[in-house]
Coordinates of C-alpha atoms and ligand atoms in Angstrom, one line a residue:
X20 CA 73.4 148.0 130.5
X21 CA 75.3 147.9 134.0
X22 CA 74.8 144.4 135.4
X23 CA 74.5 144.7 139.4
X24 CA 75.4 141.3 140.8
X25 CA 72.6 139.8 143.0
X26 CA 74.9 139.8 145.5
X27 CA 75.0 143.3 145.9
X28 CA 70.9 143.5 146.3
X29 CA 71.0 140.7 148.7
X30 CA 74.2 140.4 150.3
X31 CA 75.0 137.2 152.5
X32 CA 72.8 136.5 154.5
X33 CA 69.7 138.7 153.7
X34 CA 66.1 137.8 154.5
X35 CA 63.2 138.3 152.3
X36 CA 59.8 138.9 153.6
X37 CA 56.4 136.7 152.6
X38 CA 53.3 138.1 152.0
X39 CA 50.6 136.1 150.4
X40 CA 47.5 137.8 149.2
X41 CA 45.7 134.4 148.8
X42 CA 42.8 133.3 150.6
X43 CA 44.3 129.7 150.6
X44 CA 48.4 130.0 151.5
X45 CA 49.3 127.5 154.5
X46 CA 50.6 129.5 156.7
X47 CA 48.8 133.1 156.3
X48 CA 46.3 132.2 153.6
X49 CA 42.9 134.8 154.2
X50 CA 45.0 137.4 156.7
X51 CA 46.2 139.7 153.9
X52 CA 44.0 139.0 151.3
X53 CA 42.7 142.6 151.7
X54 CA 45.1 145.0 149.6
X55 CA 45.5 147.1 152.7
X56 CA 46.0 144.5 155.1
X57 CA 49.0 143.1 152.6
X58 CA 50.2 146.5 152.2
X59 CA 50.8 147.4 156.0
X60 CA 52.2 143.6 156.4
X61 CA 54.9 144.3 153.8
X62 CA 55.7 147.7 155.5
X63 CA 55.7 145.9 158.8
X64 CA 58.4 143.3 157.2
X65 CA 60.3 145.9 155.4
X66 CA 60.8 147.6 158.9
X67 CA 61.7 144.0 160.9
X68 CA 64.7 143.7 158.3
X69 CA 63.4 142.4 155.0
X70 CA 65.7 143.3 152.3
X71 CA 62.9 142.8 149.8
X72 CA 59.0 141.6 150.2
X73 CA 57.6 139.1 148.4
X74 CA 54.0 139.4 147.2
X75 CA 52.6 136.5 145.6
X76 CA 48.7 136.0 144.6
X77 CA 48.8 131.9 144.0
X78 CA 49.1 129.8 146.7
X79 CA 51.5 126.5 146.0
X80 CA 50.9 124.8 149.0
X81 CA 50.6 121.0 148.1
X82 CA 47.5 120.1 146.6
X83 CA 46.4 124.2 145.5
X84 CA 44.5 125.1 142.8
X85 CA 45.9 127.1 139.6
X86 CA 44.8 130.7 139.7
X87 CA 43.9 132.4 136.5
X88 CA 45.6 135.4 135.4
X89 CA 42.6 137.8 136.0
X90 CA 42.2 136.9 139.8
X91 CA 45.6 136.4 140.4
X92 CA 46.4 140.4 138.7
X93 CA 43.4 141.4 140.9
X94 CA 44.9 140.1 144.2
X95 CA 49.0 141.4 144.0
X96 CA 48.2 144.5 141.5
X97 CA 46.5 146.8 144.4
X98 CA 48.8 145.9 146.9
X99 CA 51.9 147.2 144.7
X100 CA 50.1 150.2 143.7
X101 CA 49.1 150.5 147.2
X102 CA 53.1 150.3 148.0
X103 CA 53.5 152.8 145.4
X104 CA 57.5 152.1 145.7
X105 CA 57.6 152.7 149.3
X106 CA 59.2 148.9 149.7
X107 CA 61.4 146.9 147.7
X108 CA 59.3 143.9 146.6
X109 CA 59.6 140.9 144.8
X110 CA 56.6 139.1 142.7
X111 CA 56.2 135.4 143.4
X112 CA 54.9 134.4 140.1
X113 CA 55.1 132.1 137.0
X114 CA 53.2 133.9 134.7
X115 CA 54.7 136.6 132.3
X116 CA 52.0 139.6 132.6
X117 CA 51.6 139.5 136.5
X118 CA 55.5 139.7 136.4
X119 CA 55.6 142.5 133.7
X120 CA 52.8 144.7 135.5
X121 CA 54.5 144.0 138.9
X122 CA 58.0 145.1 137.3
X123 CA 56.0 148.1 135.8
X124 CA 55.4 149.0 139.7
X125 CA 58.3 148.2 141.0
X126 CA 59.5 145.4 141.6
X127 CA 63.2 144.2 141.0
X128 CA 62.9 140.6 141.2
X129 CA 60.5 137.7 139.9
X130 CA 60.4 134.8 142.1
X131 CA 59.4 131.8 139.7
X132 CA 59.2 128.2 141.4
X133 CA 58.5 126.9 138.1
X134 CA 61.8 128.0 136.9
X135 CA 60.3 129.5 133.4
X136 CA 58.7 126.5 132.7
X137 CA 55.0 127.5 132.8
X138 CA 55.3 130.3 130.8
X139 CA 57.4 130.8 127.8
X140 CA 57.1 134.4 127.8
X141 CA 58.5 135.0 131.2
X142 CA 62.3 134.7 130.4
X143 CA 61.9 137.5 127.9
X144 CA 60.1 139.6 130.6
X145 CA 62.7 138.9 132.7
X146 CA 65.4 140.1 130.5
X147 CA 64.1 143.1 129.0
X148 CA 63.4 144.6 132.5
X149 CA 66.8 143.8 134.0
X150 CA 64.9 142.3 137.1
X151 CA 66.7 139.8 139.6
X152 CA 65.4 136.1 139.3
X153 CA 65.1 133.4 141.4
X154 CA 64.9 129.9 139.6
X155 CA 63.5 126.9 141.8
X156 CA 63.3 123.4 141.5
X157 CA 60.2 121.8 142.0
X158 CA 59.0 118.0 140.9
X159 CA 55.8 118.1 139.4
X160 CA 53.1 120.6 140.2
X161 CA 51.3 122.0 143.5
X162 CA 48.6 119.6 142.9
X163 CA 51.2 116.4 142.5
X164 CA 54.0 117.1 144.0
X165 CA 53.6 115.3 147.2
X166 CA 51.9 112.2 145.5
X167 CA 55.1 109.7 146.4
X168 CA 58.0 111.8 144.9
X169 CA 61.1 109.7 144.3
X170 CA 64.5 110.5 143.1
X171 CA 67.8 108.5 142.5
X172 CA 69.6 111.2 144.9
X173 CA 67.6 114.0 145.0
X174 CA 70.7 116.4 145.7
X175 CA 72.4 116.0 142.2
X176 CA 68.9 115.9 140.5
X177 CA 67.9 119.2 142.0
X178 CA 71.2 120.6 140.7
X179 CA 71.1 119.5 137.3
X180 CA 67.8 120.6 137.0
X181 CA 69.1 123.9 138.2
X182 CA 72.4 123.9 136.3
X183 CA 69.7 123.4 133.3
X184 CA 67.4 126.0 134.2
X185 CA 70.4 128.6 134.6
X186 CA 71.5 128.0 131.0
X187 CA 68.4 128.4 129.7
X188 CA 67.8 131.7 131.7
X189 CA 70.7 133.1 130.6
X190 CA 70.2 132.1 126.9
X191 CA 67.2 133.8 126.8
X192 CA 69.3 137.1 127.9
X193 CA 68.7 136.9 131.7
X194 CA 72.3 137.6 133.0
X195 CA 74.1 135.1 134.8
X196 CA 74.8 137.9 137.5
X197 CA 71.5 138.8 138.4
X198 CA 70.1 135.1 138.9
X199 CA 70.2 132.9 142.5
X200 CA 69.2 129.0 142.4
X201 CA 66.6 127.7 145.3
X202 CA 66.2 123.8 145.8
X203 CA 62.4 124.0 146.4
X204 CA 62.2 122.8 149.9
X205 CA 58.5 120.9 150.3
X206 CA 58.1 120.8 146.4
X207 CA 57.8 117.3 145.6
X208 CA 60.6 116.0 148.5
X209 CA 59.9 114.2 151.6
X210 CA 60.7 115.0 155.0
X211 CA 64.3 112.6 154.0
X212 CA 64.5 114.8 150.4
X213 CA 64.5 118.0 152.3
X214 CA 66.9 117.2 155.2
X215 CA 69.4 115.8 152.7
X216 CA 68.9 118.6 150.4
X217 CA 69.8 121.1 153.3
X218 CA 72.6 119.0 154.6
X219 CA 74.0 119.1 151.2
X220 CA 73.2 122.2 150.4
X221 CA 77.2 123.1 149.4
X222 CA 76.9 120.9 146.6
X223 CA 74.2 123.3 145.2
X224 CA 76.1 126.6 146.5
X225 CA 78.9 124.8 144.0
X226 CA 77.5 125.7 140.9
X227 CA 78.4 129.3 141.8
X228 CA 75.3 131.0 142.2
X229 CA 73.9 132.4 145.5
X230 CA 71.4 129.5 147.2
X231 CA 67.8 130.8 148.3
X232 CA 66.1 128.9 150.8
X233 CA 62.5 128.8 151.9
X234 CA 62.5 126.7 154.8
X235 CA 60.0 128.8 157.0
X236 CA 57.1 127.3 158.5
X237 CA 57.0 124.2 156.3
X238 CA 55.2 121.3 157.0
X239 CA 58.4 119.0 157.5
X240 CA 59.7 121.3 160.1
X241 CA 56.4 119.3 162.0
X242 CA 57.1 115.8 160.8
X243 CA 60.8 116.0 162.6
X244 CA 59.3 117.4 165.8
X245 CA 56.7 114.1 165.8
X246 CA 53.4 116.2 164.6
X247 CA 52.3 114.1 161.8
X248 CA 49.1 116.3 161.1
X249 CA 50.2 120.4 161.4
X250 CA 50.2 121.9 158.3
X251 CA 53.2 124.3 159.4
X252 CA 56.1 124.2 161.1
X253 CA 57.0 126.0 164.3
X254 CA 58.9 129.5 164.3
X255 CA 61.5 128.1 166.5
X256 CA 62.3 125.3 164.3
X257 CA 62.5 127.4 161.2
X258 CA 64.7 129.6 162.5
X259 CA 67.1 126.6 163.8
X260 CA 66.9 125.1 160.3
X261 CA 67.8 128.5 158.7
X262 CA 70.8 129.0 160.5
X263 CA 72.0 125.4 159.5
X264 CA 71.4 126.3 156.1
X265 CA 73.4 129.6 156.4
X266 CA 76.0 127.4 157.9
X267 CA 76.1 125.5 154.9
X268 CA 76.0 128.1 152.6
X269 CA 72.8 129.6 152.1
X270 CA 72.6 133.4 151.0
X271 CA 69.1 134.4 151.0
X272 CA 65.8 133.6 153.0
X273 CA 62.7 133.8 152.1
X274 CA 60.9 133.8 155.4
X275 CA 57.3 135.1 157.1
X276 CA 58.9 136.2 160.5
X277 CA 61.5 138.4 159.3
X278 CA 62.5 139.8 162.6
X279 CA 63.4 136.7 164.3
X280 CA 65.5 135.5 161.0
X281 CA 67.7 138.5 161.0
X282 CA 68.2 138.4 164.4
X283 CA 69.4 134.8 164.5
X284 CA 71.2 135.2 161.4
X285 CA 73.0 138.2 162.0
X286 CA 74.3 136.5 164.9
X287 CA 75.0 133.0 163.4
X288 CA 77.3 135.8 160.5
X289 CA 78.9 137.6 163.3
X290 CA 80.0 134.2 164.9
X291 CA 81.0 132.7 161.7
X292 CA 83.2 135.8 161.1
X293 CA 84.6 136.1 164.4
X294 CA 86.9 133.1 163.9
Ligands
HH2_328 N1 58.1 128.5 149.1 C1 56.5 129.2 148.5 C2 56.2 129.9 148.0 N2 57.0 130.2 147.3 N3 59.3 130.9 146.7 C3 60.9 130.4 146.6 N4 61.7 131.0 145.7 N5 61.1 129.0 147.5 C4 60.2 128.3 148.1 O1 60.7 127.9 149.2 C5 59.0 128.9 148.5 C6 58.4 130.1 147.3 C7 55.6 128.3 149.9 O2 55.1 129.0 150.9 P1 54.1 130.2 151.3 O3 54.3 131.0 149.9 O4 54.1 130.7 152.4 O5 53.2 129.7 150.9 P2 51.7 129.2 149.7 O6 52.6 128.9 148.6 O7 51.1 128.4 150.1 O8 51.3 130.5 149.4

């Protein structure tokens, strides 16, 4: 099988749009629960310049409850069926069966926030389908991850974890060329942990795989601006942090506001290439 490296699908910088077909996601919960609304949003984000649109049926916001297989399938399958291949898709899931159905319906990337820890079957499904894979770091589970997360050195611990999961994925038959890595901004991290991970992103890039970041609208952006209660960060803070992460070596940006990120990252890319 010819292995097209992930850099060909997602050259640096690439934007992945987010559509949460959930009632409770932190930034867009409930807006795209109806399949027609989610499908229309996916088409809109594609038109705004998203290379892929990441569809998810389970919120991973701090404190979120787990969703059962049937419920997750009922949320995402109708969206993928409605889209009928019209938009290149990624599936945000930790469940092998959801990934299998999504890949059958044309998804090309599996985005697993547990980095293959939640479902022992998932690695085999990805390997057997020739899909791309995103491995993300998370400390604990969404229910527990923000309860006093502690690290000796957050960057080296996240790097060591991702290196170990990369080896595991490759040993299960997923070609390394198809894998990207994600520090999991906001997943078991304080504001300071998130800032340090972004400031030292080059250490993650040095692992040799493209780095995906999900910074968009995350609440640590509101905390930086002095807002102690908001559950979502602003668009301007999201774009500013994304451009910084790009400069530090990030390749792929998972965002809710596609047009603004595409414009900012295109400008940053042109400026970096200009000297
Ligand atoms: N963040 C969220 C969900 N999935 N996947 C990756 N690879 N990286 C991330 O940073 C990431 C992710 C959380 O954002 P969102 O999907 O908007 O919210 P929710 O989990 O509440 O649905």
